[in-house]
Structure formats: structure tokens, C-alpha cells
Short mmCIF file of C-alpha atoms and ligand atoms in Angstrom, two decimals:
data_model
loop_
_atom_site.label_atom_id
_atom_site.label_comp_id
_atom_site.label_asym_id
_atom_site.label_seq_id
_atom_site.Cartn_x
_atom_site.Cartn_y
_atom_site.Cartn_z
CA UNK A 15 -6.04 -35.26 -21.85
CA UNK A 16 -7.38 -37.55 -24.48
CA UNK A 17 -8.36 -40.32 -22.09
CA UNK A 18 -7.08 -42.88 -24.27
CA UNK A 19 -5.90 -46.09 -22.43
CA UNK A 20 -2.68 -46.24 -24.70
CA UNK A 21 0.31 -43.98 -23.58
CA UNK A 22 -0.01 -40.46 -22.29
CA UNK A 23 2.52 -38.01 -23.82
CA UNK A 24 3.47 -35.18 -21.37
CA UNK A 25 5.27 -32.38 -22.17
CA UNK A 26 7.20 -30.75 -19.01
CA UNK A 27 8.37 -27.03 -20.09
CA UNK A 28 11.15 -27.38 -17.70
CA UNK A 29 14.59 -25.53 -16.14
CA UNK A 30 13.83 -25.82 -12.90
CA UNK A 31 14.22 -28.28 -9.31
CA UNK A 32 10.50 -28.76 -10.07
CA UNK A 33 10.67 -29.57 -13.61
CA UNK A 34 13.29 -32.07 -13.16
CA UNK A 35 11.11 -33.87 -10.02
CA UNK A 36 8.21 -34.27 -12.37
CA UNK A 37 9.90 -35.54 -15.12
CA UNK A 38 11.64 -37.81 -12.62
CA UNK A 39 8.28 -39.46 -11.01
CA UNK A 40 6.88 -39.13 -14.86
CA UNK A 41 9.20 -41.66 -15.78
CA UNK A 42 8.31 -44.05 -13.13
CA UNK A 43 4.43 -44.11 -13.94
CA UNK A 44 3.20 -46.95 -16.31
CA UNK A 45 1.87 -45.51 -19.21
CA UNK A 46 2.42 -42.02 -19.14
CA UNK A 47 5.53 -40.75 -21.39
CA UNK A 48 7.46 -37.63 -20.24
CA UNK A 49 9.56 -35.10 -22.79
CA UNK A 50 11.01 -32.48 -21.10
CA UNK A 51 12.27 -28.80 -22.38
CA UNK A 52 14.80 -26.66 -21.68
CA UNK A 53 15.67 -23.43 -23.25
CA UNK A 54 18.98 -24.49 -23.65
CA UNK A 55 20.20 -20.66 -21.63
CA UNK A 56 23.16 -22.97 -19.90
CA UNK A 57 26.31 -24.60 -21.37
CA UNK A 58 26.21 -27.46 -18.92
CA UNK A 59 22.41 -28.02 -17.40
CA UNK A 60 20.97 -30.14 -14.98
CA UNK A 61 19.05 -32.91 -17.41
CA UNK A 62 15.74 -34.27 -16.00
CA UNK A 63 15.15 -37.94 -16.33
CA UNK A 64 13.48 -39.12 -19.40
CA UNK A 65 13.58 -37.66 -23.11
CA UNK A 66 15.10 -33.78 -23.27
CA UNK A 67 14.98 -31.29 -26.11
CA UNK A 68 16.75 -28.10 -26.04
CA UNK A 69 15.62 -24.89 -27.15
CA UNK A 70 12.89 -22.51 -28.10
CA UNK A 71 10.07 -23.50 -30.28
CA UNK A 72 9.70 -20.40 -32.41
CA UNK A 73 6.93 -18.34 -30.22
CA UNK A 74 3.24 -19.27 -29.96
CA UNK A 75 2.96 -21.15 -33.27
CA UNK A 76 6.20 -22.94 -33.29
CA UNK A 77 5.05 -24.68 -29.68
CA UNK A 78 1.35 -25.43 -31.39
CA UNK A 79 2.69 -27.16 -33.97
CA UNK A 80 5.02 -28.55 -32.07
CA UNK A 81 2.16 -30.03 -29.68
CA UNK A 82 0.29 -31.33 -32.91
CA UNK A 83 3.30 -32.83 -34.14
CA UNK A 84 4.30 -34.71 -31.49
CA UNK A 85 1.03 -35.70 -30.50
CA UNK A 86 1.27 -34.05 -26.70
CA UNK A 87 -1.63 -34.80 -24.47
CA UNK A 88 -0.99 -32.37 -21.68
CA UNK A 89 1.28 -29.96 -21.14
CA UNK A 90 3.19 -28.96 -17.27
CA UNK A 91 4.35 -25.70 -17.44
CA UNK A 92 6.73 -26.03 -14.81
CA UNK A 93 9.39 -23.45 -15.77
CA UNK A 94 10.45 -20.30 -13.08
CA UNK A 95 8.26 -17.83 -12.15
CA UNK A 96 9.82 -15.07 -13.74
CA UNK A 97 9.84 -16.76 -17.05
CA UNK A 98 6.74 -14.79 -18.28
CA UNK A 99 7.15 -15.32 -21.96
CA UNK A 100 6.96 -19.04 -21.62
CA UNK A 101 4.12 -19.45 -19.40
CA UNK A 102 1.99 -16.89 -22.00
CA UNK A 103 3.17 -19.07 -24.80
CA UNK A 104 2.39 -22.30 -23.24
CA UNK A 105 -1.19 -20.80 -21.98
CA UNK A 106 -2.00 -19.70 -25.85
CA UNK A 107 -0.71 -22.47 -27.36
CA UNK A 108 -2.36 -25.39 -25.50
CA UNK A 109 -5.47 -23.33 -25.71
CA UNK A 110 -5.13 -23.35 -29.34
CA UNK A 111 -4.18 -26.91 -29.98
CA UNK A 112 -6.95 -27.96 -27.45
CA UNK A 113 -4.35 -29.73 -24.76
CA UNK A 114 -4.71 -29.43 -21.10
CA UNK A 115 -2.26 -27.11 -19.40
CA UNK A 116 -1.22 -27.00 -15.95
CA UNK A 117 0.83 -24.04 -14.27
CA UNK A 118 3.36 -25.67 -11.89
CA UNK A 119 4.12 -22.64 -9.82
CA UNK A 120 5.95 -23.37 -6.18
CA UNK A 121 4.89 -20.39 -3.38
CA UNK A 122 6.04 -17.22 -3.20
CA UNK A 123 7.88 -16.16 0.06
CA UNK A 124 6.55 -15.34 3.20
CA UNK A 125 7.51 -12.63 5.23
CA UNK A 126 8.79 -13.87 9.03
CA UNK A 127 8.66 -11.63 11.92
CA UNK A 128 12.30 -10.12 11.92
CA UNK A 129 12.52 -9.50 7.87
CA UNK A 130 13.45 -6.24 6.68
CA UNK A 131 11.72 -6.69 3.13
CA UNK A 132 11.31 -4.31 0.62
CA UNK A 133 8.65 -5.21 -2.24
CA UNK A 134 9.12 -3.59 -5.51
CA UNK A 135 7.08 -4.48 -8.69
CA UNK A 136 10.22 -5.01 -10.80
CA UNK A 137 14.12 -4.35 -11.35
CA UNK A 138 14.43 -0.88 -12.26
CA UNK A 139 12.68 -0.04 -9.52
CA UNK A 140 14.95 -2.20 -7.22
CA UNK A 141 17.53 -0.49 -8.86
CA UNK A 142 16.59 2.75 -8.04
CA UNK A 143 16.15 1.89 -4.04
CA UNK A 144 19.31 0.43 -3.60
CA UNK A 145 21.23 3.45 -2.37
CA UNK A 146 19.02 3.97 -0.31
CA UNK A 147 19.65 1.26 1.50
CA UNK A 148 23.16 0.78 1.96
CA UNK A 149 26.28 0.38 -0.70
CA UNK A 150 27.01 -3.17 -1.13
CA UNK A 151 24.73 -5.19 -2.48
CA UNK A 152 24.58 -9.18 -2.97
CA UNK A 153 22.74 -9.55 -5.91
CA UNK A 154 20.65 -12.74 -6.97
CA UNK A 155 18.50 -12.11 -9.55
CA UNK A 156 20.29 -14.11 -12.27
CA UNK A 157 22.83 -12.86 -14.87
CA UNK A 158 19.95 -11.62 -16.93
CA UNK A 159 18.78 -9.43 -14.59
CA UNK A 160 22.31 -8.03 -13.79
CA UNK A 161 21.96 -5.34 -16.95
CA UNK A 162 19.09 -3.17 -15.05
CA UNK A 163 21.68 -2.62 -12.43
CA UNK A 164 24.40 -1.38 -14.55
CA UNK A 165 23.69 2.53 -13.96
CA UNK A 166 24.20 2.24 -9.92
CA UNK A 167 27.04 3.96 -9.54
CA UNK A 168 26.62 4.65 -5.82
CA UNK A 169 26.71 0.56 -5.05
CA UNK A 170 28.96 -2.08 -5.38
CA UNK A 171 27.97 -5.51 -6.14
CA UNK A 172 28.41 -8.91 -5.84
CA UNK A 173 26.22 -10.93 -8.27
CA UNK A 174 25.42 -14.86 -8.28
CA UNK A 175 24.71 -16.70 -11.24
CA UNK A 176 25.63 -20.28 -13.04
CA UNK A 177 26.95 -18.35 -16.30
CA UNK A 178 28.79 -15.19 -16.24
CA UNK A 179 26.76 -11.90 -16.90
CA UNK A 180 26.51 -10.06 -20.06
CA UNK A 181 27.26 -6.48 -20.54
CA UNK A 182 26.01 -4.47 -19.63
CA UNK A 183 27.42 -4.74 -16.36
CA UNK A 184 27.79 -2.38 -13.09
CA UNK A 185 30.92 -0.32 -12.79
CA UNK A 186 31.71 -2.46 -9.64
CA UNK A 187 31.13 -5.51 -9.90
CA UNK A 188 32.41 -9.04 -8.32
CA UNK A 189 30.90 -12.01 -9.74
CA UNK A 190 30.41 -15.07 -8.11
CA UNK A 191 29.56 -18.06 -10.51
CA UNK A 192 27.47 -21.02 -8.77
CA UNK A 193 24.65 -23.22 -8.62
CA UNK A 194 22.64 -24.09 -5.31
CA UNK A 195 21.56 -25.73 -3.73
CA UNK A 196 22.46 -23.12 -0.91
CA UNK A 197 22.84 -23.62 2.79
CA UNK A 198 21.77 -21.22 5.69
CA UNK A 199 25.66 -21.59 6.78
CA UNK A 200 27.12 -21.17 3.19
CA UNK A 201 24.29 -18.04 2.88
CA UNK A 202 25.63 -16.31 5.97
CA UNK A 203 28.71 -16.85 5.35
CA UNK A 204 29.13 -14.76 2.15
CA UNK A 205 26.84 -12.09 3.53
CA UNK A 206 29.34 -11.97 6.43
CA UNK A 207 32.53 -12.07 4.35
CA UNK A 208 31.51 -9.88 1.79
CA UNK A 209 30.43 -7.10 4.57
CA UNK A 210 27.06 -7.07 2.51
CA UNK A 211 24.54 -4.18 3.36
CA UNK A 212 21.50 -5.35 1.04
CA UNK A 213 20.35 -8.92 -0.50
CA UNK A 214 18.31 -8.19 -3.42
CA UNK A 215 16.03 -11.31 -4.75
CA UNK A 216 13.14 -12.24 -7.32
CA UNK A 217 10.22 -13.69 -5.13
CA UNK A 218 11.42 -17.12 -6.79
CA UNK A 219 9.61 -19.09 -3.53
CA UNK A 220 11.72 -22.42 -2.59
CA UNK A 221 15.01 -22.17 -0.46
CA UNK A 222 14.90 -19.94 2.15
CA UNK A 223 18.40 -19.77 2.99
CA UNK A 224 19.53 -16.08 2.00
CA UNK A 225 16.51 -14.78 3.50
CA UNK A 226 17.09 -16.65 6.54
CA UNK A 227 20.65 -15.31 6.90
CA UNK A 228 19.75 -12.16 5.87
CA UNK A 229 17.32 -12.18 8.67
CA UNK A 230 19.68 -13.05 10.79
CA UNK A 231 22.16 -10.75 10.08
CA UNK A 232 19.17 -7.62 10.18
CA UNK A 233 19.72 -7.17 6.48
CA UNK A 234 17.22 -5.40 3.95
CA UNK A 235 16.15 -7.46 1.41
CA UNK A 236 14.23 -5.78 -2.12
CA UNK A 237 11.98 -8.12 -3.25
CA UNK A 238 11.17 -8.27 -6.54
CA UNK A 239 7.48 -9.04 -7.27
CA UNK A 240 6.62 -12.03 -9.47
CA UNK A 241 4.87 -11.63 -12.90
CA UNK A 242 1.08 -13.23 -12.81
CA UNK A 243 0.34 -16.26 -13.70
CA UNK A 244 -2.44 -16.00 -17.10
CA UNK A 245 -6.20 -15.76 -15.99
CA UNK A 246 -8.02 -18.79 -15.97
CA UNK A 247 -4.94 -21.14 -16.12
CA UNK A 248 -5.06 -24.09 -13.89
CA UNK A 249 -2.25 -23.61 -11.24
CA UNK A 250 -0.33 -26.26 -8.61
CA UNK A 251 1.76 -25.34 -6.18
CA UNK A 252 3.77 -28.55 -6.19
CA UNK A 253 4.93 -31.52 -7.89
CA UNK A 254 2.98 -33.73 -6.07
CA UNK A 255 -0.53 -31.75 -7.11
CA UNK A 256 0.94 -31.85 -10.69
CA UNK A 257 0.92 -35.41 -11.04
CA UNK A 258 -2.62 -35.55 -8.77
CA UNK A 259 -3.99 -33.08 -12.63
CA UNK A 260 -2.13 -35.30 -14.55
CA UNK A 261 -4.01 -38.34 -12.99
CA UNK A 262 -6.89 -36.69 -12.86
CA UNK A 263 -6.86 -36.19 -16.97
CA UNK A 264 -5.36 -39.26 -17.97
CA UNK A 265 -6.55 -42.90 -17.76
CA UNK A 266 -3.00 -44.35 -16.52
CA UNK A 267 -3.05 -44.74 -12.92
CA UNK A 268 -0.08 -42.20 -11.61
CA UNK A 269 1.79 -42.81 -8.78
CA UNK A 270 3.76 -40.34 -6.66
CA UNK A 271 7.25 -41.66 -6.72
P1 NAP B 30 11.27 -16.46 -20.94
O1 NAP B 30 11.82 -15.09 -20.98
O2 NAP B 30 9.93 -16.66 -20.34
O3 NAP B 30 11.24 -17.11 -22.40
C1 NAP B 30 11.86 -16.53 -23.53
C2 NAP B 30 11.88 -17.57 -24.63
O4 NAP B 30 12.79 -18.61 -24.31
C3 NAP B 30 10.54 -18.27 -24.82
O5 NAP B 30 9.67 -17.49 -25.61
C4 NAP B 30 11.00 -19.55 -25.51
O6 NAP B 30 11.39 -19.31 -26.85
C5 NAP B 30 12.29 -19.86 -24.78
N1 NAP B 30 12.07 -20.73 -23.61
C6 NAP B 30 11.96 -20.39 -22.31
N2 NAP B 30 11.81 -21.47 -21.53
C7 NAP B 30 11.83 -22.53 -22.37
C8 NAP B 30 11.74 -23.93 -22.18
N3 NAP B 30 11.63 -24.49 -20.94
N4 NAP B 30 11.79 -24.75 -23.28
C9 NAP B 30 11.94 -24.21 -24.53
N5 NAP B 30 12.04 -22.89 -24.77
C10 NAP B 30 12.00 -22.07 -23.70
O7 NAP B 30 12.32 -17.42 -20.21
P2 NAP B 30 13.59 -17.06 -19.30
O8 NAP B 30 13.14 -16.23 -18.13
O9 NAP B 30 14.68 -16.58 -20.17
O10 NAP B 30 13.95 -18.50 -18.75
C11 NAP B 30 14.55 -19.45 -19.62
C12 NAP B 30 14.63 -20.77 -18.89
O11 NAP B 30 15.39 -20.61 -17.69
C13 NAP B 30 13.27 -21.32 -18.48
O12 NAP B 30 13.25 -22.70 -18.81
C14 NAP B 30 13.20 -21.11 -16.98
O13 NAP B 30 12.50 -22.14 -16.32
C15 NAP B 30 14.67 -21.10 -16.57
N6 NAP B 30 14.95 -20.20 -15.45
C16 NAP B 30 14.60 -18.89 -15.51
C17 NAP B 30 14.86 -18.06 -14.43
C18 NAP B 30 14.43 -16.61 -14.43
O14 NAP B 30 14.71 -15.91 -13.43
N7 NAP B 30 13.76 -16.11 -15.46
C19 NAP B 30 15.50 -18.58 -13.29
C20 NAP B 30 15.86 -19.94 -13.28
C21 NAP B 30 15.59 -20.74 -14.37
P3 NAP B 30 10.38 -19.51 -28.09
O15 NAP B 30 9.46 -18.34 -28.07
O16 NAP B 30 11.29 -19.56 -29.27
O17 NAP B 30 9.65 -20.81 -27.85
#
């Protein structure tokens, strides 16, 4: 950051539990100023506290200039793990504006004695397990990821998401529209009901509770591996550490809240 002793302007590339919690205890620090962004994928999102924009910036050049424009002193990518695109963007555009960027990335999962995981590097490849491992399938990758399972024939699904899917969509589908926070109760609950064979998951990290019940219940589970973060990018695992860089880099004294 600039080091400046006049405001701080933040810019939280957001969508997420953790995006909104920074933006949250960004607004509560003296001299720091928070603008959050969201892609603007949901009709009715969760805002953060603090100022909001909505939608993409136009690739790598459309978020520099964006940075210059508004005068941004740091930049938290804090969006979801699997958002790839946005986390290279944000890496080569702070890099060449010359703004500090932080990776706020919460843990993967960790595999507990009793888990019947299956790691796979990516969809299609979860896709192509799935018979293998039993016909219905509770599906929670989010309703973009529903397309790669369109061709399994041999399964039938139940998918999760806050918006309904696209096409294209498996033959036999039911779909379940939501928004969690889940509990461990609520989780094995609808694995029970829905006489569910195989939970299939992005290694998102934070609640545990469909792994837990899926435990539980001696359920596999395909795990879909997360994309890297870019080499060389400064990375915190949580919100708290986020506002410990931005603290760090600025000259306004930043208090957890
Ligand atoms: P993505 O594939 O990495 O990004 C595609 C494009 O969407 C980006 O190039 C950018 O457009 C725009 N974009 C993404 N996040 C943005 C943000 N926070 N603010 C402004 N523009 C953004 O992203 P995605 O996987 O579709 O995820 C979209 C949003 O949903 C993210 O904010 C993410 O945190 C949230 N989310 C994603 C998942 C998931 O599984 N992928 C799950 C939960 C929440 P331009 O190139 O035009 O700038």
C-alpha cells in the first residue's frame, strides 16, 4: 500500500462468507475504505457491508484501469477457490498497476479417519467415476458445474444450487434450490431421504457438514481438486490474517472486529 496517512482504499473481490466478513470488519477500521465486488452471477445476493459494485471489469485491463481509476491501494482477492479466472486477473492486474494483492484462500478439507474420499483433478473426471460408485448422486458443485454431468446416463441426481441450472442438464435430474448455511442434521437428512449413494463436492474448505454426514452414513465422496493459487502471490488462510496484511501495508491502525 501507499503508506499514506490519509484513507486506505481496499478493494475486496468478493462472493463469498469470507468476502463479506472482511468487508464487514473493513468498515469498522478508522481510515481504511472498503469497496467490495461481486460478479453479479445471482439475482438476489448476499451484500457485504460497505460500498458494492456488481459485475465484471472487462478481463485483465478493464480491472487495471479500474484500480488506477479508482485510486485502489490494495487489493483482497477473497473470491472462491474455484474461481480461477478471477484470482489470475486480480494477480496480473495488481502486478501491473503496482498494488499489493493478497489471496484470501480458507483451507482445503481434511480427510478424517472414516471418509470414503475420492480425489479427482476436475469434473469430467468426477463424472466419469460416478457409476462406479453407486447410482444416485447428491451433487454440490454449483449450477455451473452441473453441465459436465449431463452425459451420465447410468446416475440420477440431485443437484444443490441458489439459481437453477442451465442446460445442459442430466437426463435425471431433481434440483434442489438453496443457500447454506447447512447443518450436520439438515445434511443427513437429505442424504437419508433421498437414499443417496455418492456426495460429490469441490474441495471448497469451510463447512463440514455434508462430509460429516456423509461420513456418517459410510458414503463415497469425489472430491474435486482445487485450481492453484498463482506463484508468488501472497496467500491467507483467513479473514483475520487478511486484515493482519492489510495492517501490515497500510499506516491506519486495523482492528479485528
Ligand atoms: P471466474 O470463472 O473465476 O470468473 C469469470 C469472470 O467473472 C471474471 O473474469 C470476471 O469477469 C467475473 N468475476 C468473477 N468474480 C468477480 C468478482 N468478485 N467481481 C467482479 N467480477 C467477477 O468466476 P466464477 O467461478 O464464475 O465465480 C463468480 C463469482 O461467484 C465469484 O465472485 C466467486 O467468488 C463466486 N463463487 C464461485 C463459486 C465457484 O464454485 N466457482 C462458488 C461460490 C461463489 P471480467 O473478466 O469481465 O472481470
Amino acid at each position: 500500500m501507499s503508506g499514506r496517512t490519509s484513507s486506505a482504499r481496499v478493494l475486496v473481490l468478493g462472493g463469498t462468507t469470507e468476502g463479506r466478513e472482511l468487508a464487514s470488519a473493513c468498515t469498522a477500521v478508522p481510515g481504511l475504505e472498503v469497496i467490495s465486488s461481486l460478479a453479479g452471477r445471482t439475482s438476489s445476493p448476499l451484500l457485504p457491508a460497505g460500498e458494492v459494485r456488481i459485475g465484471g471489469f472487462g478481463g485483465i485491463d478493464g480491472l487495471a484501469d479500474y484500480l488506477r481509476r479508482q485510486r485502489i491501494d490494495a487489493v483482497v482477492d477473497a473470491t472462491h477457490p474455484f474461481a480461477a479466472t478471477m484470482t489470475a486477473h486480480a494477480f496480473a492486474a495488481s502486478a501491473q498497476v503496482g498494488v499489493p494483492l493478497l489471496v484470501l484462500r480458507r483451507p482445503g478439507w481434511i480427510e478424517q479417519p472414516g471418509d470414503r474420499w475420492h480425489r479427482v483433478p476436475d469434473l469430467a473426471t468426477a463424472a466419469e467415476l460416478l457409476p462406479k460408485l453407486g447410482e444416485r448422486v447428491f451433487l454440490t458443485t454449483g449450477r455451473q458445474s452441473i453441465a459436465a454431468f449431463a452425459g451420465v446416463d447410468a446416475c440420477w441426481f440431485l443437484s444443490r444450487s441458489v439459481e437453477p441450472p442451465a442446460d445442459p442438464l442430466p437426463a435425471r435430474l431433481q434440483v434442489l434450490l438453496d443457500r447454506g448455511p447447512f447443518t450436520l442434521a439438515g445434511e443427513r437428512a437429505l442424504l437419508a431421504g433421498h437414499r443417496i449413494d455418492v456426495l460429490v463436492t469441490k474441495d471448497s474448505g469451510g463447512s463440514t457438514a455434508k462430509l460429516d454426514a456423509a461420513r456418517e452414513l459410510g458414503l463415497p465422496v469425489v472430491l474435486v481438486d482445487r485450481p492453484p493459487v498463482p506463484s508468488g502471490a501472497d496467500v491467507a488462510p483467513t479473514v483475520e490474517a487478511a486484515l493482519q496484511w492489510l495492517r501490515r501495508g497500510s499506516a491506519v491502525a486495523c482492528t479485528p472486529g
